[in-house]
PDB file of C-alpha atoms in Angstrom:
ATOM      1  CA  MET A 290      27.273  27.575 133.613  1.00  0.00           C
ATOM      2  CA  ASP A 291      27.943  23.863 132.980  1.00  0.00           C
ATOM      3  CA  LEU A 292      30.039  23.272 129.858  1.00  0.00           C
ATOM      4  CA  ASP A 293      28.402  19.883 129.403  1.00  0.00           C
ATOM      5  CA  ASP A 294      24.967  21.559 129.190  1.00  0.00           C
ATOM      6  CA  LEU A 295      26.334  24.032 126.662  1.00  0.00           C
ATOM      7  CA  ASP A 296      27.798  21.219 124.581  1.00  0.00           C
ATOM      8  CA  ILE A 297      24.486  19.337 124.561  1.00  0.00           C
ATOM      9  CA  PHE A 298      22.608  22.527 123.650  1.00  0.00           C
ATOM     10  CA  ARG A 299      25.031  23.330 120.816  1.00  0.00           C
ATOM     11  CA  SER A 300      24.856  19.764 119.504  1.00  0.00           C
ATOM     12  CA  VAL A 301      21.045  19.912 119.273  1.00  0.00           C
ATOM     13  CA  VAL A 302      21.377  23.124 117.248  1.00  0.00           C
ATOM     14  CA  ARG A 303      24.122  21.842 114.966  1.00  0.00           C
ATOM     15  CA  GLU A 304      22.626  18.404 114.399  1.00  0.00           C
ATOM     16  CA  GLY A 305      19.150  19.811 113.789  1.00  0.00           C
ATOM     17  CA  GLY A 306      17.336  17.844 116.490  1.00  0.00           C
ATOM     18  CA  VAL A 307      17.507  15.703 119.603  1.00  0.00           C
ATOM     19  CA  THR A 308      17.828  12.300 117.920  1.00  0.00           C
ATOM     20  CA  ARG A 309      20.839  13.214 115.758  1.00  0.00           C
ATOM     21  CA  ALA A 310      22.412  15.145 118.650  1.00  0.00           C
ATOM     22  CA  ALA A 311      22.042  12.091 120.896  1.00  0.00           C
ATOM     23  CA  ALA A 312      23.776   9.896 118.301  1.00  0.00           C
ATOM     24  CA  HIS A 313      26.561  12.463 117.951  1.00  0.00           C
ATOM     25  CA  LEU A 314      27.017  12.664 121.736  1.00  0.00           C
ATOM     26  CA  HIS A 315      26.648   8.898 122.253  1.00  0.00           C
ATOM     27  CA  ARG A 316      23.655   9.420 124.539  1.00  0.00           C
ATOM     28  CA  VAL A 317      20.049   8.259 124.433  1.00  0.00           C
ATOM     29  CA  PRO A 318      17.539  10.854 123.134  1.00  0.00           C
ATOM     30  CA  SER A 319      15.597  10.906 126.412  1.00  0.00           C
ATOM     31  CA  ASN A 320      18.752  11.950 128.269  1.00  0.00           C
ATOM     32  CA  VAL A 321      19.356  14.836 125.857  1.00  0.00           C
ATOM     33  CA  THR A 322      15.731  15.971 126.133  1.00  0.00           C
ATOM     34  CA  THR A 323      15.890  15.875 129.935  1.00  0.00           C
ATOM     35  CA  ARG A 324      19.149  17.805 130.048  1.00  0.00           C
ATOM     36  CA  ILE A 325      17.758  20.504 127.760  1.00  0.00           C
ATOM     37  CA  LYS A 326      14.580  20.840 129.873  1.00  0.00           C
ATOM     38  CA  GLN A 327      16.600  21.058 133.091  1.00  0.00           C
ATOM     39  CA  PHE A 328      18.878  23.646 131.479  1.00  0.00           C
ATOM     40  CA  GLU A 329      15.879  25.756 130.410  1.00  0.00           C
ATOM     41  CA  GLU A 330      14.369  25.527 133.908  1.00  0.00           C
ATOM     42  CA  ARG A 331      17.624  26.658 135.482  1.00  0.00           C
ATOM     43  CA  LEU A 332      17.928  29.585 133.075  1.00  0.00           C
ATOM     44  CA  GLY A 333      14.236  30.453 133.320  1.00  0.00           C
ATOM     45  CA  VAL A 334      13.819  30.763 129.534  1.00  0.00           C
ATOM     46  CA  ALA A 335      12.814  28.547 126.616  1.00  0.00           C
ATOM     47  CA  LEU A 336      15.717  27.843 124.275  1.00  0.00           C
ATOM     48  CA  PHE A 337      13.748  26.033 121.570  1.00  0.00           C
ATOM     49  CA  ARG A 338      10.276  26.141 120.085  1.00  0.00           C
ATOM     50  CA  ARG A 339       8.765  23.324 118.076  1.00  0.00           C
ATOM     51  CA  GLN A 340       8.292  24.089 114.372  1.00  0.00           C
ATOM     52  CA  GLY A 341       6.426  21.195 112.812  1.00  0.00           C
ATOM     53  CA  ARG A 342       8.631  18.168 113.402  1.00  0.00           C
ATOM     54  CA  SER A 343      11.765  20.206 113.949  1.00  0.00           C
ATOM     55  CA  LEU A 344      13.103  22.526 116.632  1.00  0.00           C
ATOM     56  CA  ALA A 345      13.833  26.209 116.092  1.00  0.00           C
ATOM     57  CA  LEU A 346      15.840  28.494 118.343  1.00  0.00           C
ATOM     58  CA  THR A 347      14.022  31.143 120.326  1.00  0.00           C
ATOM     59  CA  GLU A 348      15.541  34.611 120.649  1.00  0.00           C
ATOM     60  CA  ALA A 349      17.024  33.544 123.996  1.00  0.00           C
ATOM     61  CA  GLY A 350      18.398  30.420 122.325  1.00  0.00           C
ATOM     62  CA  ARG A 351      20.112  32.454 119.602  1.00  0.00           C
ATOM     63  CA  THR A 352      21.673  34.691 122.247  1.00  0.00           C
ATOM     64  CA  LEU A 353      22.898  31.704 124.246  1.00  0.00           C
ATOM     65  CA  LEU A 354      24.348  30.027 121.142  1.00  0.00           C
ATOM     66  CA  GLY A 355      26.746  32.905 120.597  1.00  0.00           C
ATOM     67  CA  HIS A 356      27.941  32.722 124.207  1.00  0.00           C
ATOM     68  CA  ALA A 357      28.103  28.908 124.095  1.00  0.00           C
ATOM     69  CA  GLU A 358      30.391  28.960 121.044  1.00  0.00           C
ATOM     70  CA  LYS A 359      32.770  31.394 122.757  1.00  0.00           C
ATOM     71  CA  LEU A 360      32.800  29.583 126.106  1.00  0.00           C
ATOM     72  CA  LEU A 361      33.359  26.149 124.568  1.00  0.00           C
ATOM     73  CA  GLN A 362      36.055  27.581 122.328  1.00  0.00           C
ATOM     74  CA  MET A 363      37.804  29.046 125.378  1.00  0.00           C
ATOM     75  CA  ALA A 364      37.562  25.680 127.147  1.00  0.00           C
ATOM     76  CA  ASP A 365      39.134  23.964 124.136  1.00  0.00           C
ATOM     77  CA  GLN A 366      41.917  26.543 124.102  1.00  0.00           C
ATOM     78  CA  ALA A 367      42.582  26.007 127.809  1.00  0.00           C
ATOM     79  CA  GLU A 368      42.842  22.253 127.248  1.00  0.00           C
ATOM     80  CA  ARG A 369      45.233  22.758 124.324  1.00  0.00           C
ATOM     81  CA  ASP A 370      47.437  25.010 126.444  1.00  0.00           C
ATOM     82  CA  LEU A 371      47.597  22.414 129.208  1.00  0.00           C
ATOM     83  CA  ARG A 372      48.345  19.645 126.713  1.00  0.00           C
ATOM     84  CA  GLY A 373      51.312  21.567 125.310  1.00  0.00           C
ATOM     85  CA  GLY A 374      49.662  23.852 122.774  1.00  0.00           C
ATOM     86  CA  ASN A 375      48.751  21.213 120.176  1.00  0.00           C
ATOM     87  CA  VAL A 376      46.106  22.490 117.772  1.00  0.00           C
ATOM     88  CA  ARG A 377      43.107  20.174 117.910  1.00  0.00           C
ATOM     89  CA  GLY A 378      39.330  20.232 117.637  1.00  0.00           C
ATOM     90  CA  VAL A 379      36.820  20.888 114.854  1.00  0.00           C
ATOM     91  CA  LEU A 380      36.985  23.765 112.363  1.00  0.00           C
ATOM     92  CA  ARG A 381      33.657  24.427 110.641  1.00  0.00           C
ATOM     93  CA  LEU A 382      34.221  26.317 107.416  1.00  0.00           C
ATOM     94  CA  GLY A 383      31.994  27.667 104.671  1.00  0.00           C
ATOM     95  CA  SER A 384      33.154  28.325 101.129  1.00  0.00           C
ATOM     96  CA  LEU A 385      32.011  29.328  97.694  1.00  0.00           C
ATOM     97  CA  GLU A 386      31.918  26.236  95.513  1.00  0.00           C
ATOM     98  CA  SER A 387      34.480  27.777  93.145  1.00  0.00           C
ATOM     99  CA  ALA A 388      36.997  28.275  95.966  1.00  0.00           C
ATOM    100  CA  ALA A 389      36.281  24.841  97.435  1.00  0.00           C
ATOM    101  CA  GLY A 390      36.902  23.158  94.091  1.00  0.00           C
ATOM    102  CA  ALA A 391      39.879  25.105  92.767  1.00  0.00           C
ATOM    103  CA  ARG A 392      41.597  27.050  95.561  1.00  0.00           C
ATOM    104  CA  LEU A 393      41.241  25.128  98.820  1.00  0.00           C
ATOM    105  CA  PRO A 394      42.341  21.530  98.033  1.00  0.00           C
ATOM    106  CA  PRO A 395      46.127  22.146  98.272  1.00  0.00           C
ATOM    107  CA  ILE A 396      45.668  24.372 101.340  1.00  0.00           C
ATOM    108  CA  LEU A 397      43.489  21.843 103.166  1.00  0.00           C
ATOM    109  CA  SER A 398      45.880  19.043 102.219  1.00  0.00           C
ATOM    110  CA  ALA A 399      48.789  20.961 103.778  1.00  0.00           C
ATOM    111  CA  PHE A 400      46.650  21.744 106.829  1.00  0.00           C
ATOM    112  CA  TYR A 401      45.722  18.088 107.400  1.00  0.00           C
ATOM    113  CA  ALA A 402      49.369  17.050 107.113  1.00  0.00           C
ATOM    114  CA  ARG A 403      50.433  19.622 109.704  1.00  0.00           C
ATOM    115  CA  TYR A 404      47.450  19.427 112.094  1.00  0.00           C
ATOM    116  CA  PRO A 405      46.150  15.834 112.113  1.00  0.00           C
ATOM    117  CA  ASP A 406      44.180  16.429 115.334  1.00  0.00           C
ATOM    118  CA  VAL A 407      41.888  18.991 113.683  1.00  0.00           C
ATOM    119  CA  ALA A 408      38.796  17.863 111.776  1.00  0.00           C
ATOM    120  CA  ILE A 409      37.510  20.277 109.122  1.00  0.00           C
ATOM    121  CA  GLU A 410      33.825  20.343 108.227  1.00  0.00           C
ATOM    122  CA  LEU A 411      33.327  22.225 104.958  1.00  0.00           C
ATOM    123  CA  ARG A 412      30.008  23.553 103.653  1.00  0.00           C
ATOM    124  CA  THR A 413      29.539  25.257 100.287  1.00  0.00           C
ATOM    125  CA  GLY A 414      27.012  27.914  99.342  1.00  0.00           C
ATOM    126  CA  THR A 415      26.495  31.402  97.975  1.00  0.00           C
ATOM    127  CA  THR A 416      27.951  34.427  99.727  1.00  0.00           C
ATOM    128  CA  ARG A 417      24.555  35.351 101.186  1.00  0.00           C
ATOM    129  CA  ALA A 418      23.856  31.810 102.425  1.00  0.00           C
ATOM    130  CA  LEU A 419      27.292  31.544 104.042  1.00  0.00           C
ATOM    131  CA  LEU A 420      26.857  34.862 105.842  1.00  0.00           C
ATOM    132  CA  ARG A 421      23.540  33.584 107.254  1.00  0.00           C
ATOM    133  CA  GLN A 422      25.287  30.453 108.528  1.00  0.00           C
ATOM    134  CA  LEU A 423      28.000  32.615 110.064  1.00  0.00           C
ATOM    135  CA  ASP A 424      25.356  34.723 111.828  1.00  0.00           C
ATOM    136  CA  GLY A 425      23.732  31.534 113.141  1.00  0.00           C
ATOM    137  CA  PHE A 426      27.079  30.176 114.431  1.00  0.00           C
ATOM    138  CA  GLU A 427      26.683  27.149 112.155  1.00  0.00           C
ATOM    139  CA  ILE A 428      30.173  27.822 110.798  1.00  0.00           C
ATOM    140  CA  GLU A 429      33.151  29.644 112.289  1.00  0.00           C
ATOM    141  CA  ALA A 430      34.489  31.277 109.122  1.00  0.00           C
ATOM    142  CA  ALA A 431      33.731  31.446 105.408  1.00  0.00           C
ATOM    143  CA  PHE A 432      35.406  32.145 102.088  1.00  0.00           C
ATOM    144  CA  ILE A 433      33.068  34.608 100.356  1.00  0.00           C
ATOM    145  CA  SER A 434      33.200  36.957  97.408  1.00  0.00           C
ATOM    146  CA  GLU A 435      32.811  40.694  96.990  1.00  0.00           C
ATOM    147  CA  PRO A 436      30.550  42.529  97.293  1.00  0.00           C
ATOM    148  CA  PHE A 437      29.371  41.818 100.857  1.00  0.00           C
ATOM    149  CA  GLU A 438      28.453  43.885 103.903  1.00  0.00           C
ATOM    150  CA  ARG A 439      31.420  44.173 106.273  1.00  0.00           C
ATOM    151  CA  ARG A 440      29.240  44.779 109.366  1.00  0.00           C
ATOM    152  CA  SER A 441      31.217  43.605 112.415  1.00  0.00           C
ATOM    153  CA  LEU A 442      33.039  40.903 110.478  1.00  0.00           C
ATOM    154  CA  ALA A 443      36.775  40.437 110.627  1.00  0.00           C
ATOM    155  CA  SER A 444      38.139  39.673 107.169  1.00  0.00           C
ATOM    156  CA  VAL A 445      41.290  39.031 105.201  1.00  0.00           C
ATOM    157  CA  HIS A 446      41.724  39.156 101.416  1.00  0.00           C
ATOM    158  CA  VAL A 447      42.889  35.709 100.293  1.00  0.00           C
ATOM    159  CA  PHE A 448      42.334  35.138  96.559  1.00  0.00           C
ATOM    160  CA  ASP A 449      42.130  37.241  93.400  1.00  0.00           C
ATOM    161  CA  GLU A 450      39.655  35.901  90.870  1.00  0.00           C
ATOM    162  CA  ASP A 451      39.565  36.595  87.138  1.00  0.00           C
ATOM    163  CA  LEU A 452      35.952  36.280  85.974  1.00  0.00           C
ATOM    164  CA  VAL A 453      35.022  35.347  82.415  1.00  0.00           C
ATOM    165  CA  LEU A 454      31.800  35.168  80.444  1.00  0.00           C
ATOM    166  CA  ILE A 455      31.194  31.774  78.840  1.00  0.00           C
ATOM    167  CA  THR A 456      28.882  30.648  76.038  1.00  0.00           C
ATOM    168  CA  GLY A 457      28.623  27.603  73.823  1.00  0.00           C
ATOM    169  CA  LYS A 458      31.305  27.026  71.205  1.00  0.00           C
ATOM    170  CA  GLY A 459      31.112  29.020  67.976  1.00  0.00           C
ATOM    171  CA  ALA A 460      29.350  32.052  69.438  1.00  0.00           C
ATOM    172  CA  THR A 461      30.253  35.541  68.241  1.00  0.00           C
ATOM    173  CA  THR A 462      32.572  37.309  70.665  1.00  0.00           C
ATOM    174  CA  ILE A 463      30.476  39.195  73.229  1.00  0.00           C
ATOM    175  CA  ARG A 464      31.875  42.591  74.231  1.00  0.00           C
ATOM    176  CA  ALA A 465      28.747  44.356  75.539  1.00  0.00           C
ATOM    177  CA  ALA A 466      25.940  43.330  77.864  1.00  0.00           C
ATOM    178  CA  VAL A 467      23.345  44.231  75.253  1.00  0.00           C
ATOM    179  CA  ALA A 468      24.434  41.146  73.300  1.00  0.00           C
ATOM    180  CA  LEU A 469      22.962  39.022  76.110  1.00  0.00           C
ATOM    181  CA  GLY A 470      19.530  40.649  75.832  1.00  0.00           C
ATOM    182  CA  GLY A 471      16.834  38.104  75.151  1.00  0.00           C
ATOM    183  CA  ARG A 472      19.147  35.174  75.896  1.00  0.00           C
ATOM    184  CA  THR A 473      19.187  32.722  78.793  1.00  0.00           C
ATOM    185  CA  VAL A 474      21.581  33.369  81.665  1.00  0.00           C
ATOM    186  CA  VAL A 475      22.728  30.384  83.743  1.00  0.00           C
ATOM    187  CA  ALA A 476      23.605  31.259  87.341  1.00  0.00           C
ATOM    188  CA  PHE A 477      23.484  30.295  90.991  1.00  0.00           C
ATOM    189  CA  PRO A 478      20.331  31.268  92.955  1.00  0.00           C
ATOM    190  CA  HIS A 479      19.971  34.746  94.453  1.00  0.00           C
ATOM    191  CA  GLY A 480      22.741  35.449  96.925  1.00  0.00           C
ATOM    192  CA  CYS A 481      25.579  34.681  94.512  1.00  0.00           C
ATOM    193  CA  SER A 482      27.869  37.718  94.203  1.00  0.00           C
ATOM    194  CA  TYR A 483      28.935  36.755  90.661  1.00  0.00           C
ATOM    195  CA  ARG A 484      25.300  36.665  89.607  1.00  0.00           C
ATOM    196  CA  ALA A 485      24.862  40.115  91.177  1.00  0.00           C
ATOM    197  CA  ARG A 486      27.733  41.414  89.021  1.00  0.00           C
ATOM    198  CA  LEU A 487      26.173  39.980  85.868  1.00  0.00           C
ATOM    199  CA  VAL A 488      22.756  41.455  86.657  1.00  0.00           C
ATOM    200  CA  ALA A 489      24.322  44.862  87.399  1.00  0.00           C
ATOM    201  CA  TRP A 490      26.164  44.753  84.050  1.00  0.00           C
ATOM    202  CA  LEU A 491      22.954  43.959  82.184  1.00  0.00           C
ATOM    203  CA  ASP A 492      20.943  46.607  84.044  1.00  0.00           C
ATOM    204  CA  GLY A 493      23.641  49.204  83.403  1.00  0.00           C
ATOM    205  CA  GLU A 494      23.269  48.752  79.646  1.00  0.00           C
ATOM    206  CA  GLY A 495      19.502  48.439  79.662  1.00  0.00           C
ATOM    207  CA  ALA A 496      19.564  44.757  78.715  1.00  0.00           C
ATOM    208  CA  SER A 497      17.605  41.923  80.248  1.00  0.00           C
ATOM    209  CA  PRO A 498      17.870  38.177  79.699  1.00  0.00           C
ATOM    210  CA  GLU A 499      14.937  36.128  78.457  1.00  0.00           C
ATOM    211  CA  ARG A 500      15.178  34.062  81.626  1.00  0.00           C
ATOM    212  CA  VAL A 501      17.592  33.004  84.360  1.00  0.00           C
ATOM    213  CA  LEU A 502      18.206  29.274  84.733  1.00  0.00           C
ATOM    214  CA  GLU A 503      19.301  28.625  88.313  1.00  0.00           C
ATOM    215  CA  MET A 504      21.813  25.887  89.122  1.00  0.00           C
ATOM    216  CA  ASN A 505      23.494  24.909  92.395  1.00  0.00           C
ATOM    217  CA  SER A 506      26.764  23.635  90.921  1.00  0.00           C
ATOM    218  CA  TYR A 507      29.448  25.115  88.685  1.00  0.00           C
ATOM    219  CA  HIS A 508      29.818  21.782  86.935  1.00  0.00           C
ATOM    220  CA  ALA A 509      26.099  21.903  86.057  1.00  0.00           C
ATOM    221  CA  ILE A 510      26.408  25.548  84.943  1.00  0.00           C
ATOM    222  CA  VAL A 511      29.353  24.784  82.639  1.00  0.00           C
ATOM    223  CA  ALA A 512      27.599  21.689  81.266  1.00  0.00           C
ATOM    224  CA  CYS A 513      24.437  23.681  80.471  1.00  0.00           C
ATOM    225  CA  VAL A 514      26.416  26.429  78.750  1.00  0.00           C
ATOM    226  CA  ALA A 515      28.419  23.857  76.778  1.00  0.00           C
ATOM    227  CA  ALA A 516      25.125  22.369  75.590  1.00  0.00           C
ATOM    228  CA  GLY A 517      24.122  25.771  74.210  1.00  0.00           C
ATOM    229  CA  THR A 518      21.615  26.692  76.907  1.00  0.00           C
ATOM    230  CA  GLY A 519      22.870  30.233  77.506  1.00  0.00           C
ATOM    231  CA  ALA A 520      25.668  32.326  79.018  1.00  0.00           C
ATOM    232  CA  ALA A 521      27.234  32.509  82.480  1.00  0.00           C
ATOM    233  CA  ILE A 522      29.922  34.293  84.489  1.00  0.00           C
ATOM    234  CA  VAL A 523      32.430  31.998  86.208  1.00  0.00           C
ATOM    235  CA  PRO A 524      35.918  32.301  87.761  1.00  0.00           C
ATOM    236  CA  SER A 525      38.562  31.318  85.204  1.00  0.00           C
ATOM    237  CA  GLU A 526      40.511  29.337  87.851  1.00  0.00           C
ATOM    238  CA  MET A 527      37.455  27.166  88.480  1.00  0.00           C
ATOM    239  CA  LEU A 528      36.834  26.806  84.738  1.00  0.00           C
ATOM    240  CA  ASP A 529      40.396  25.580  84.234  1.00  0.00           C
ATOM    241  CA  HIS A 530      39.574  22.677  86.589  1.00  0.00           C
ATOM    242  CA  ALA A 531      36.155  21.882  85.057  1.00  0.00           C
ATOM    243  CA  VAL A 532      35.683  18.725  83.007  1.00  0.00           C
ATOM    244  CA  LEU A 533      34.003  20.590  80.125  1.00  0.00           C
ATOM    245  CA  SER A 534      36.292  23.640  80.144  1.00  0.00           C
ATOM    246  CA  ASP A 535      37.228  23.064  76.484  1.00  0.00           C
ATOM    247  CA  ALA A 536      33.586  22.738  75.449  1.00  0.00           C
ATOM    248  CA  VAL A 537      32.727  26.394  76.127  1.00  0.00           C
ATOM    249  CA  GLN A 538      33.877  29.668  74.638  1.00  0.00           C
ATOM    250  CA  ARG A 539      35.376  32.365  76.855  1.00  0.00           C
ATOM    251  CA  HIS A 540      34.621  36.051  76.378  1.00  0.00           C
ATOM    252  CA  PRO A 541      36.498  38.876  78.157  1.00  0.00           C
ATOM    253  CA  LEU A 542      34.542  41.026  80.599  1.00  0.00           C
ATOM    254  CA  PRO A 543      35.036  44.772  81.160  1.00  0.00           C
ATOM    255  CA  GLU A 544      37.886  45.453  83.619  1.00  0.00           C
ATOM    256  CA  ARG A 545      35.515  46.692  86.339  1.00  0.00           C
ATOM    257  CA  LEU A 546      33.702  43.333  86.250  1.00  0.00           C
ATOM    258  CA  ARG A 547      36.582  41.007  85.498  1.00  0.00           C
ATOM    259  CA  ARG A 548      38.586  41.446  88.699  1.00  0.00           C
ATOM    260  CA  ASN A 549      37.100  40.127  91.917  1.00  0.00           C
ATOM    261  CA  ARG A 550      38.416  39.253  95.357  1.00  0.00           C
ATOM    262  CA  THR A 551      37.621  36.413  97.735  1.00  0.00           C
ATOM    263  CA  HIS A 552      37.819  37.073 101.481  1.00  0.00           C
ATOM    264  CA  LEU A 553      37.962  34.839 104.539  1.00  0.00           C
ATOM    265  CA  VAL A 554      35.532  36.297 107.088  1.00  0.00           C
ATOM    266  CA  TRP A 555      34.764  35.429 110.718  1.00  0.00           C
ATOM    267  CA  THR A 556      33.323  36.953 113.885  1.00  0.00           C
ATOM    268  CA  GLY A 557      34.971  37.439 117.249  1.00  0.00           C
ATOM    269  CA  GLU A 558      38.389  36.047 118.088  1.00  0.00           C
ATOM    270  CA  ALA A 559      39.725  33.432 115.670  1.00  0.00           C
ATOM    271  CA  SER A 560      40.161  29.996 117.250  1.00  0.00           C
ATOM    272  CA  ALA A 561      43.531  28.230 117.239  1.00  0.00           C
ATOM    273  CA  PRO A 562      42.540  25.960 114.286  1.00  0.00           C
ATOM    274  CA  LEU A 563      41.348  28.983 112.288  1.00  0.00           C
ATOM    275  CA  GLN A 564      44.562  30.876 113.045  1.00  0.00           C
ATOM    276  CA  ALA A 565      46.541  27.834 111.928  1.00  0.00           C
ATOM    277  CA  LEU A 566      44.603  27.699 108.651  1.00  0.00           C
ATOM    278  CA  MET A 567      45.086  31.431 108.054  1.00  0.00           C
ATOM    279  CA  ALA A 568      48.846  30.998 108.397  1.00  0.00           C
ATOM    280  CA  LEU A 569      48.774  28.618 105.417  1.00  0.00           C
ATOM    281  CA  LEU A 570      46.785  30.909 103.128  1.00  0.00           C
ATOM    282  CA  PRO A 571      48.683  32.418 100.179  1.00  0.00           C
ATOM    283  CA  LYS A 572      49.185  36.170 100.072  1.00  0.00           C
ATOM    284  CA  PRO A 573      47.404  37.660  97.038  1.00  0.00           C
ATOM    285  CA  ALA A 574      49.722  39.265  94.479  1.00  0.00           C
ATOM    286  CA  ALA A 575      48.284  42.770  95.013  1.00  0.00           C
ATOM    287  CA  ASP A 576      48.794  42.545  98.778  1.00  0.00           C
ATOM    288  CA  ALA A 577      52.313  41.180  98.345  1.00  0.00           C
ATOM    289  CA  ARG A 578      53.255  44.104  96.087  1.00  0.00           C
ATOM    290  CA  ALA A 579      51.823  46.588  98.602  1.00  0.00           C
ATOM    291  CA  ALA A 580      53.854  44.987 101.391  1.00  0.00           C
TER     292      ALA A 580
END
């Protein structure tokens, strides 16, 4: 199987279409289209189906994408070995916004200083959204939060998070979920593991919020809570870095809800850039004590 064909195929998937893939590959769109058609004819299957103005992978295309990622990764590794083992290439990562904003900056800074030939592409999203991207080979690894389905994922515990409940200033200290009944909860869309914890806490005490206001940014969540819109659960480390951290009131959560862990997850064999990143990750305090 021609690696060049695999690279063109993967680029069309990653870039979301022929035109952007052609620009990325420094080719003309007609050349990319022709190469894809010739590839499909040689394989005897359709790799894409048109969905409106965009292209969607067929079942055969999804199967090939998994193999393409592995084969191209092996080719990159072979080239690195022949060049003297230098770590190079692209590392596509996913991360919770809280980890991306508070935990990863010093790690990525150290990584860039040590491995200048590796480009990192970072996407943020909820745990559920990141797992979907991992399944679709859009990213190689992701920093996600408990709870999540282990399935066939490889994982390593990387951060311990201390979650807190926040409200506007001057609110009475909240010690039970029932106090949130009839109030507005500010949270990420469905798929956020912290939101799932909050909902489980409310359900467990027979309480329900008046409504859930969905936001896609922790900065927006904190700003809404500071303005008196409602209550939210956020990681304290992220809150310490937020601009309006002093404009909200923190309330302690029950122990079973307060402690949470962030994991780095991936599928298959970790690439050289991913292994290099993992070597720079801090060891959580609990794991260090166990060791």
